[in-house]
């Protein structure tokens, strides 16, 4: 056999023959990590969003819910809530405009809240890419690329 021998951490163990049992164990493990790393002092809406996003990031395939990322994930949750609220303000593109009568006649202008929504989207998109939640950024975080923080993970979880 040629090539490099696999490291123990790269070997994926066999799954149980009973798919419901392995799914339940996986879900329980994800829930435990999400609860353990959830910061204190979050309001109800933030707790729901943390649980939703945390379940995605704590999945063993993704494996990005780590203590060093908690602050970034909290900010990502806050931006998700804000973006949803801002999107609810404008159901159609016509609602993003308003008319004003001035010396040059009636003009249609863009609501200033649209600019705030665009800025929130830019911030949300930036954090989404940092967390590897987009297709392109996820490719860069696939296993086998090498993790720069393997040793420091022990320091943060210690």
Tab-separated table of N, CA and C in Angstrom, residues 1-153:
chain	number	residue	atom	x	y	z
A	1	UNK	N	0.837	-1.169	0.000
A	1	UNK	CA	0.000	0.000	0.000
A	1	UNK	C	0.887	1.240	0.000
A	2	UNK	N	0.607	2.134	-0.911
A	2	UNK	CA	1.400	3.353	-1.028
A	2	UNK	C	0.683	4.514	-0.366
A	3	UNK	N	1.431	5.534	-0.118
A	3	UNK	CA	0.842	6.753	0.429
A	3	UNK	C	0.963	6.827	1.935
A	4	UNK	N	0.495	7.925	2.441
A	4	UNK	CA	0.579	8.200	3.861
A	4	UNK	C	-0.468	7.390	4.627
A	5	UNK	N	-0.086	6.884	5.786
A	5	UNK	CA	-1.024	6.120	6.604
A	5	UNK	C	-2.006	7.087	7.270
A	6	UNK	N	-3.270	6.676	7.403
A	6	UNK	CA	-4.255	7.585	7.999
A	6	UNK	C	-4.002	7.788	9.485
A	7	UNK	N	-4.214	8.999	9.926
A	7	UNK	CA	-4.119	9.310	11.349
A	7	UNK	C	-5.420	8.871	12.021
A	8	UNK	N	-5.359	8.558	13.287
A	8	UNK	CA	-6.539	8.073	14.009
A	8	UNK	C	-7.672	9.100	13.995
A	9	UNK	N	-7.334	10.396	14.030
A	9	UNK	CA	-8.383	11.417	14.059
A	9	UNK	C	-9.082	11.565	12.714
A	10	UNK	N	-8.490	11.057	11.633
A	10	UNK	CA	-9.119	11.148	10.319
A	10	UNK	C	-10.031	9.967	10.017
A	11	UNK	N	-9.981	8.928	10.829
A	11	UNK	CA	-10.777	7.731	10.587
A	11	UNK	C	-12.175	7.948	11.152
A	12	UNK	N	-13.189	7.757	10.305
A	12	UNK	CA	-14.577	7.910	10.724
A	12	UNK	C	-15.086	6.550	11.186
A	13	UNK	N	-15.576	6.458	12.443
A	13	UNK	CA	-16.046	5.151	12.932
A	13	UNK	C	-17.308	4.711	12.204
A	14	UNK	N	-17.532	3.392	12.177
A	14	UNK	CA	-18.744	2.865	11.562
A	14	UNK	C	-19.955	3.324	12.350
A	15	UNK	N	-21.041	3.518	11.621
A	15	UNK	CA	-22.285	3.900	12.264
A	15	UNK	C	-22.997	2.656	12.781
A	16	UNK	N	-23.888	2.900	13.685
A	16	UNK	CA	-24.697	1.802	14.204
A	16	UNK	C	-25.598	1.272	13.096
A	17	UNK	N	-25.977	0.012	13.196
A	17	UNK	CA	-26.880	-0.562	12.205
A	17	UNK	C	-28.278	0.024	12.318
A	18	UNK	N	-28.622	0.508	13.483
A	18	UNK	CA	-29.933	1.099	13.697
A	18	UNK	C	-29.842	2.607	13.453
A	19	UNK	N	-30.372	3.096	12.311
A	19	UNK	CA	-30.218	4.523	11.996
A	19	UNK	C	-30.919	5.441	12.991
A	20	UNK	N	-32.020	4.998	13.588
A	20	UNK	CA	-32.715	5.865	14.545
A	20	UNK	C	-31.871	6.071	15.800
A	21	UNK	N	-31.145	5.030	16.210
A	21	UNK	CA	-30.299	5.148	17.398
A	21	UNK	C	-29.153	6.116	17.144
A	22	UNK	N	-28.501	6.016	16.002
A	22	UNK	CA	-27.385	6.921	15.724
A	22	UNK	C	-27.875	8.355	15.549
A	23	UNK	N	-29.058	8.538	14.959
A	23	UNK	CA	-29.608	9.891	14.804
A	23	UNK	C	-29.943	10.492	16.168
A	24	UNK	N	-30.496	9.668	17.080
A	24	UNK	CA	-30.823	10.161	18.417
A	24	UNK	C	-29.566	10.523	19.200
A	25	UNK	N	-28.533	9.691	19.086
A	25	UNK	CA	-27.271	9.981	19.768
A	25	UNK	C	-26.641	11.249	19.227
A	26	UNK	N	-26.699	11.406	17.919
A	26	UNK	CA	-26.125	12.601	17.286
A	26	UNK	C	-26.877	13.846	17.739
A	27	UNK	N	-28.212	13.781	17.724
A	27	UNK	CA	-29.027	14.922	18.137
A	27	UNK	C	-28.760	15.271	19.598
A	28	UNK	N	-28.635	14.267	20.451
A	28	UNK	CA	-28.367	14.503	21.872
A	28	UNK	C	-26.995	15.150	22.067
A	29	UNK	N	-26.009	14.706	21.308
A	29	UNK	CA	-24.671	15.294	21.407
A	29	UNK	C	-24.677	16.750	20.948
A	30	UNK	N	-25.393	17.029	19.872
A	30	UNK	CA	-25.489	18.407	19.365
A	30	UNK	C	-26.188	19.289	20.392
A	31	UNK	N	-27.306	18.816	20.945
A	31	UNK	CA	-28.045	19.602	21.941
A	31	UNK	C	-27.189	19.902	23.168
A	32	UNK	N	-26.394	18.922	23.600
A	32	UNK	CA	-25.539	19.117	24.771
A	32	UNK	C	-24.505	20.218	24.506
A	33	UNK	N	-23.881	20.195	23.342
A	33	UNK	CA	-22.871	21.214	23.013
A	33	UNK	C	-23.513	22.588	22.907
A	34	UNK	N	-24.675	22.661	22.274
A	34	UNK	CA	-25.368	23.947	22.115
A	34	UNK	C	-25.723	24.524	23.484
A	35	UNK	N	-26.253	23.711	24.374
A	35	UNK	CA	-26.605	24.188	25.725
A	35	UNK	C	-25.369	24.566	26.531
A	36	UNK	N	-24.321	23.781	26.427
A	36	UNK	CA	-23.108	24.025	27.217
A	36	UNK	C	-22.428	25.332	26.822
A	37	UNK	N	-22.437	25.661	25.543
A	37	UNK	CA	-21.724	26.852	25.085
A	37	UNK	C	-22.602	28.103	24.975
A	38	UNK	N	-23.907	27.970	25.229
A	38	UNK	CA	-24.797	29.139	25.120
A	38	UNK	C	-24.445	30.148	26.206
A	39	UNK	N	-24.163	31.387	25.816
A	39	UNK	CA	-23.819	32.415	26.805
A	39	UNK	C	-25.013	32.750	27.699
A	40	UNK	N	-24.720	33.170	28.892
A	40	UNK	CA	-25.776	33.581	29.817
A	40	UNK	C	-26.220	34.998	29.479
A	41	UNK	N	-27.445	35.316	29.830
A	41	UNK	CA	-27.945	36.676	29.653
A	41	UNK	C	-28.590	36.945	28.305
A	42	UNK	N	-28.817	35.922	27.495
A	42	UNK	CA	-29.486	36.127	26.213
A	42	UNK	C	-30.993	36.191	26.430
A	43	UNK	N	-31.671	37.099	25.705
A	43	UNK	CA	-33.128	37.130	25.818
A	43	UNK	C	-33.729	35.936	25.059
A	44	UNK	N	-35.057	35.784	25.160
A	44	UNK	CA	-35.729	34.609	24.585
A	44	UNK	C	-35.484	34.461	23.085
A	45	UNK	N	-35.607	35.572	22.369
A	45	UNK	CA	-35.425	35.520	20.914
A	45	UNK	C	-33.993	35.120	20.552
A	46	UNK	N	-33.024	35.656	21.290
A	46	UNK	CA	-31.625	35.300	21.042
A	46	UNK	C	-31.359	33.837	21.412
A	47	UNK	N	-32.003	33.349	22.468
A	47	UNK	CA	-31.837	31.943	22.838
A	47	UNK	C	-32.361	31.017	21.742
A	48	UNK	N	-33.525	31.362	21.174
A	48	UNK	CA	-34.073	30.547	20.077
A	48	UNK	C	-33.145	30.569	18.872
A	49	UNK	N	-32.618	31.749	18.560
A	49	UNK	CA	-31.721	31.856	17.406
A	49	UNK	C	-30.406	31.127	17.678
A	50	UNK	N	-29.894	31.232	18.902
A	50	UNK	CA	-28.673	30.512	19.273
A	50	UNK	C	-28.880	29.011	19.100
A	51	UNK	N	-30.031	28.516	19.543
A	51	UNK	CA	-30.319	27.090	19.417
A	51	UNK	C	-30.386	26.679	17.947
A	52	UNK	N	-31.023	27.510	17.114
A	52	UNK	CA	-31.147	27.204	15.689
A	52	UNK	C	-29.773	27.192	15.005
A	53	UNK	N	-29.012	28.263	15.193
A	53	UNK	CA	-27.699	28.372	14.546
A	53	UNK	C	-26.709	27.404	15.177
A	54	UNK	N	-26.770	27.262	16.491
A	54	UNK	CA	-25.866	26.354	17.192
A	54	UNK	C	-26.027	24.920	16.738
A	55	UNK	N	-27.272	24.501	16.486
A	55	UNK	CA	-27.505	23.129	16.022
A	55	UNK	C	-26.863	22.898	14.655
A	56	UNK	N	-26.863	23.909	13.826
A	56	UNK	CA	-26.216	23.796	12.507
A	56	UNK	C	-24.707	23.693	12.673
A	57	UNK	N	-24.151	24.565	13.503
A	57	UNK	CA	-22.694	24.627	13.662
A	57	UNK	C	-22.127	23.496	14.520
A	58	UNK	N	-22.938	22.925	15.417
A	58	UNK	CA	-22.445	21.861	16.290
A	58	UNK	C	-22.539	20.482	15.653
A	59	UNK	N	-23.207	20.389	14.522
A	59	UNK	CA	-23.317	19.097	13.844
A	59	UNK	C	-21.912	18.551	13.608
A	60	UNK	N	-21.683	17.264	13.865
A	60	UNK	CA	-20.331	16.716	13.718
A	60	UNK	C	-19.730	16.882	12.326
A	61	UNK	N	-20.557	16.980	11.318
A	61	UNK	CA	-20.036	17.176	9.960
A	61	UNK	C	-19.466	18.585	9.813
A	62	UNK	N	-20.152	19.567	10.401
A	62	UNK	CA	-19.709	20.965	10.307
A	62	UNK	C	-18.668	21.259	11.385
A	63	UNK	N	-18.968	20.936	12.633
A	63	UNK	CA	-18.055	21.054	13.775
A	63	UNK	C	-17.402	22.425	13.903
A	64	UNK	N	-18.240	23.485	13.966
A	64	UNK	CA	-17.686	24.832	14.119
A	64	UNK	C	-18.189	25.555	15.357
A	65	UNK	N	-18.968	24.878	16.180
A	65	UNK	CA	-19.397	25.498	17.431
A	65	UNK	C	-18.342	25.198	18.484
A	66	UNK	N	-17.424	26.154	18.633
A	66	UNK	CA	-16.296	25.984	19.549
A	66	UNK	C	-16.240	27.199	20.480
A	67	UNK	N	-15.664	27.038	21.653
A	67	UNK	CA	-15.639	28.142	22.618
A	67	UNK	C	-15.040	29.433	22.062
A	68	UNK	N	-14.049	29.326	21.226
A	68	UNK	CA	-13.404	30.549	20.719
A	68	UNK	C	-14.269	31.302	19.711
A	69	UNK	N	-15.330	30.668	19.201
A	69	UNK	CA	-16.199	31.306	18.212
A	69	UNK	C	-17.504	31.826	18.817
A	70	UNK	N	-17.698	31.682	20.113
A	70	UNK	CA	-18.983	32.013	20.737
A	70	UNK	C	-19.371	33.467	20.488
A	71	UNK	N	-18.458	34.403	20.664
A	71	UNK	CA	-18.784	35.824	20.477
A	71	UNK	C	-19.195	36.112	19.034
A	72	UNK	N	-18.519	35.510	18.098
A	72	UNK	CA	-18.853	35.712	16.680
A	72	UNK	C	-20.233	35.126	16.388
A	73	UNK	N	-20.527	33.977	16.963
A	73	UNK	CA	-21.817	33.330	16.717
A	73	UNK	C	-22.947	34.128	17.355
A	74	UNK	N	-22.711	34.700	18.533
A	74	UNK	CA	-23.733	35.548	19.160
A	74	UNK	C	-24.024	36.749	18.267
A	75	UNK	N	-22.981	37.376	17.736
A	75	UNK	CA	-23.190	38.519	16.837
A	75	UNK	C	-23.908	38.084	15.560
A	76	UNK	N	-23.576	36.916	15.049
A	76	UNK	CA	-24.262	36.382	13.866
A	76	UNK	C	-25.749	36.184	14.164
A	77	UNK	N	-26.081	35.651	15.331
A	77	UNK	CA	-27.481	35.465	15.721
A	77	UNK	C	-28.203	36.810	15.810
A	78	UNK	N	-27.535	37.794	16.403
A	78	UNK	CA	-28.123	39.132	16.518
A	78	UNK	C	-28.410	39.721	15.131
A	79	UNK	N	-27.484	39.530	14.204
A	79	UNK	CA	-27.679	40.051	12.854
A	79	UNK	C	-28.785	39.294	12.117
A	80	UNK	N	-28.921	37.995	12.358
A	80	UNK	CA	-30.009	37.220	11.746
A	80	UNK	C	-31.361	37.769	12.177
A	81	UNK	N	-31.504	38.047	13.465
A	81	UNK	CA	-32.763	38.584	13.990
A	81	UNK	C	-33.035	39.960	13.406
A	82	UNK	N	-32.017	40.807	13.389
A	82	UNK	CA	-32.180	42.167	12.860
A	82	UNK	C	-32.533	42.142	11.378
A	83	UNK	N	-31.871	41.282	10.616
A	83	UNK	CA	-32.120	41.196	9.182
A	83	UNK	C	-33.543	40.705	8.908
A	84	UNK	N	-34.006	39.722	9.684
A	84	UNK	CA	-35.377	39.237	9.517
A	84	UNK	C	-36.384	40.356	9.783
A	85	UNK	N	-36.142	41.148	10.831
A	85	UNK	CA	-37.050	42.255	11.159
A	85	UNK	C	-37.032	43.323	10.065
A	86	UNK	N	-35.869	43.620	9.532
A	86	UNK	CA	-35.779	44.630	8.478
A	86	UNK	C	-36.405	44.142	7.179
A	87	UNK	N	-36.273	42.863	6.874
A	87	UNK	CA	-36.903	42.320	5.670
A	87	UNK	C	-38.418	42.330	5.784
A	88	UNK	N	-38.941	42.213	7.006
A	88	UNK	CA	-40.388	42.231	7.204
A	88	UNK	C	-40.982	43.613	6.946
A	89	UNK	N	-40.171	44.653	7.013
A	89	UNK	CA	-40.661	46.009	6.766
A	89	UNK	C	-41.057	46.212	5.305
A	90	UNK	N	-40.366	45.543	4.399
A	90	UNK	CA	-40.569	45.770	2.974
A	90	UNK	C	-40.957	44.463	2.296
A	91	UNK	N	-42.234	44.296	2.017
A	91	UNK	CA	-42.707	43.058	1.380
A	91	UNK	C	-42.483	43.090	-0.132
A	92	UNK	N	-42.597	44.278	-0.738
A	92	UNK	CA	-42.410	44.415	-2.188
A	92	UNK	C	-41.397	45.521	-2.453
A	93	UNK	N	-40.790	45.520	-3.640
A	93	UNK	CA	-39.826	46.594	-3.967
A	93	UNK	C	-40.455	47.988	-3.940
A	94	UNK	N	-41.762	48.096	-4.222
A	94	UNK	CA	-42.413	49.411	-4.188
A	94	UNK	C	-42.465	49.991	-2.788
A	95	UNK	N	-42.478	49.139	-1.773
A	95	UNK	CA	-42.521	49.622	-0.399
A	95	UNK	C	-41.192	50.227	0.043
A	96	UNK	N	-40.134	49.992	-0.715
A	96	UNK	CA	-38.825	50.556	-0.389
A	96	UNK	C	-38.717	52.016	-0.821
A	97	UNK	N	-39.688	52.486	-1.588
A	97	UNK	CA	-39.673	53.855	-2.099
A	97	UNK	C	-40.758	54.690	-1.440
A	98	UNK	N	-40.531	55.978	-1.397
A	98	UNK	CA	-41.570	56.901	-0.956
A	98	UNK	C	-41.515	58.122	-1.861
A	99	UNK	N	-42.640	58.849	-1.931
A	99	UNK	CA	-42.725	60.032	-2.799
A	99	UNK	C	-42.661	61.285	-1.956
A	100	UNK	N	-41.997	62.272	-2.516
A	100	UNK	CA	-41.877	63.547	-1.835
A	100	UNK	C	-42.100	64.646	-2.871
A	101	UNK	N	-42.850	65.653	-2.485
A	101	UNK	CA	-43.114	66.777	-3.387
A	101	UNK	C	-42.190	67.924	-3.004
A	102	UNK	N	-41.478	68.422	-3.980
A	102	UNK	CA	-40.558	69.531	-3.740
A	102	UNK	C	-40.630	70.525	-4.880
A	103	UNK	N	-39.654	71.398	-4.950
A	103	UNK	CA	-39.676	72.416	-6.007
A	103	UNK	C	-39.422	71.812	-7.384
A	104	UNK	N	-38.843	70.608	-7.424
A	104	UNK	CA	-38.619	69.928	-8.709
A	104	UNK	C	-39.740	68.951	-9.045
A	105	UNK	N	-40.843	69.060	-8.330
A	105	UNK	CA	-41.977	68.175	-8.582
A	105	UNK	C	-41.935	66.972	-7.641
A	106	UNK	N	-42.748	66.008	-7.976
A	106	UNK	CA	-42.829	64.801	-7.159
A	106	UNK	C	-41.673	63.869	-7.506
A	107	UNK	N	-40.964	63.418	-6.488
A	107	UNK	CA	-39.826	62.524	-6.696
A	107	UNK	C	-40.011	61.266	-5.855
A	108	UNK	N	-39.491	60.178	-6.381
A	108	UNK	CA	-39.507	58.915	-5.628
A	108	UNK	C	-38.099	58.695	-5.070
A	109	UNK	N	-38.043	58.467	-3.787
A	109	UNK	CA	-36.752	58.270	-3.128
A	109	UNK	C	-36.749	56.939	-2.391
A	110	UNK	N	-35.550	56.451	-2.152
A	110	UNK	CA	-35.403	55.196	-1.421
A	110	UNK	C	-35.459	55.475	0.072
A	111	UNK	N	-36.228	54.662	0.748
A	111	UNK	CA	-36.376	54.772	2.201
A	111	UNK	C	-35.007	54.582	2.857
A	112	UNK	N	-34.633	55.424	3.826
A	112	UNK	CA	-33.330	55.275	4.487
A	112	UNK	C	-33.160	53.929	5.202
A	113	UNK	N	-34.271	53.294	5.593
A	113	UNK	CA	-34.178	51.996	6.247
A	113	UNK	C	-33.644	50.912	5.301
A	114	UNK	N	-33.758	51.159	3.988
A	114	UNK	CA	-33.230	50.200	3.016
A	114	UNK	C	-31.706	50.181	3.092
A	115	UNK	N	-31.101	51.352	3.250
A	115	UNK	CA	-29.643	51.419	3.379
A	115	UNK	C	-29.184	50.685	4.634
A	116	UNK	N	-29.948	50.822	5.717
A	116	UNK	CA	-29.600	50.113	6.947
A	116	UNK	C	-29.729	48.603	6.756
A	117	UNK	N	-30.755	48.177	6.008
A	117	UNK	CA	-30.922	46.745	5.725
A	117	UNK	C	-29.742	46.228	4.911
A	118	UNK	N	-29.288	47.013	3.931
A	118	UNK	CA	-28.138	46.599	3.123
A	118	UNK	C	-26.871	46.486	3.971
A	119	UNK	N	-26.684	47.421	4.900
A	119	UNK	CA	-25.511	47.370	5.779
A	119	UNK	C	-25.584	46.157	6.702
A	120	UNK	N	-26.757	45.874	7.230
A	120	UNK	CA	-26.939	44.690	8.077
A	120	UNK	C	-26.650	43.427	7.280
A	121	UNK	N	-27.109	43.403	6.023
A	121	UNK	CA	-26.851	42.238	5.177
A	121	UNK	C	-25.351	42.055	4.937
A	122	UNK	N	-24.639	43.153	4.704
A	122	UNK	CA	-23.188	43.057	4.483
A	122	UNK	C	-22.487	42.494	5.727
A	123	UNK	N	-22.871	42.970	6.896
A	123	UNK	CA	-22.283	42.453	8.144
A	123	UNK	C	-22.618	40.982	8.327
A	124	UNK	N	-23.894	40.609	8.088
A	124	UNK	CA	-24.339	39.225	8.224
A	124	UNK	C	-23.592	38.323	7.250
A	125	UNK	N	-23.453	38.791	6.019
A	125	UNK	CA	-22.763	37.992	5.001
A	125	UNK	C	-21.290	37.800	5.348
A	126	UNK	N	-20.672	38.812	5.893
A	126	UNK	CA	-19.269	38.707	6.297
A	126	UNK	C	-19.099	37.646	7.380
A	127	UNK	N	-19.962	37.674	8.389
A	127	UNK	CA	-19.875	36.673	9.454
A	127	UNK	C	-20.249	35.283	8.947
A	128	UNK	N	-21.190	35.219	8.022
A	128	UNK	CA	-21.575	33.935	7.435
A	128	UNK	C	-20.383	33.294	6.748
A	129	UNK	N	-19.621	34.090	6.033
A	129	UNK	CA	-18.438	33.568	5.346
A	129	UNK	C	-17.351	33.179	6.353
A	130	UNK	N	-17.201	33.962	7.420
A	130	UNK	CA	-16.205	33.632	8.441
A	130	UNK	C	-16.518	32.300	9.126
A	131	UNK	N	-17.805	32.029	9.301
A	131	UNK	CA	-18.210	30.793	9.957
A	131	UNK	C	-18.298	29.612	8.990
A	132	UNK	N	-18.064	29.872	7.719
A	132	UNK	CA	-18.099	28.789	6.733
A	132	UNK	C	-19.499	28.331	6.411
A	133	UNK	N	-20.477	29.228	6.473
A	133	UNK	CA	-21.861	28.863	6.211
A	133	UNK	C	-22.284	29.103	4.770
A	134	UNK	N	-21.355	29.445	3.917
A	134	UNK	CA	-21.644	29.573	2.497
A	134	UNK	C	-20.932	28.472	1.734
A	135	UNK	N	-21.405	28.153	0.542
A	135	UNK	CA	-20.782	27.063	-0.227
A	135	UNK	C	-19.295	27.278	-0.499
A	136	UNK	N	-18.920	28.477	-0.880
A	136	UNK	CA	-17.511	28.727	-1.205
A	136	UNK	C	-16.638	28.703	0.043
A	137	UNK	N	-17.118	29.326	1.122
A	137	UNK	CA	-16.308	29.356	2.345
A	137	UNK	C	-16.261	27.987	3.011
A	138	UNK	N	-17.292	27.179	2.817
A	138	UNK	CA	-17.280	25.844	3.401
A	138	UNK	C	-16.211	24.967	2.752
A	139	UNK	N	-15.998	25.146	1.454
A	139	UNK	CA	-14.961	24.374	0.757
A	139	UNK	C	-13.590	24.610	1.366
A	140	UNK	N	-13.325	25.825	1.791
A	140	UNK	CA	-12.032	26.141	2.393
A	140	UNK	C	-11.859	25.570	3.789
A	141	UNK	N	-12.954	25.121	4.394
A	141	UNK	CA	-12.880	24.599	5.752
A	141	UNK	C	-13.056	23.088	5.807
A	142	UNK	N	-12.999	22.430	4.682
A	142	UNK	CA	-13.159	20.980	4.666
A	142	UNK	C	-12.006	20.309	5.400
A	143	UNK	N	-12.266	19.150	6.012
A	143	UNK	CA	-11.186	18.441	6.697
A	143	UNK	C	-10.068	18.085	5.727
A	144	UNK	N	-8.879	17.994	6.261
A	144	UNK	CA	-7.731	17.678	5.423
A	144	UNK	C	-6.987	18.917	4.980
A	145	UNK	N	-7.574	20.083	5.204
A	145	UNK	CA	-6.913	21.321	4.837
A	145	UNK	C	-5.868	21.707	5.878
A	146	UNK	N	-5.981	21.109	7.055
A	146	UNK	CA	-5.065	21.471	8.134
A	146	UNK	C	-5.681	22.546	8.998
A	147	UNK	N	-5.686	22.348	10.274
A	147	UNK	CA	-6.259	23.306	11.207
A	147	UNK	C	-5.126	23.996	11.945
A	148	UNK	N	-5.113	25.316	11.878
A	148	UNK	CA	-4.066	26.089	12.532
A	148	UNK	C	-4.244	26.115	14.044
A	149	UNK	N	-5.450	25.771	14.524
A	149	UNK	CA	-5.762	25.962	15.929
A	149	UNK	C	-5.889	24.658	16.698
A	150	UNK	N	-5.358	23.551	16.228
A	150	UNK	CA	-5.482	22.284	16.936
A	150	UNK	C	-4.933	22.377	18.355
A	151	UNK	N	-3.758	22.938	18.513
A	151	UNK	CA	-3.138	23.019	19.832
A	151	UNK	C	-3.860	24.017	20.721
A	152	UNK	N	-4.322	25.137	20.159
A	152	UNK	CA	-4.961	26.155	20.994
A	152	UNK	C	-6.348	25.750	21.423
A	153	UNK	N	-6.963	24.779	20.757
A	153	UNK	CA	-8.289	24.324	21.180
A	153	UNK	C	-8.251	23.800	22.611
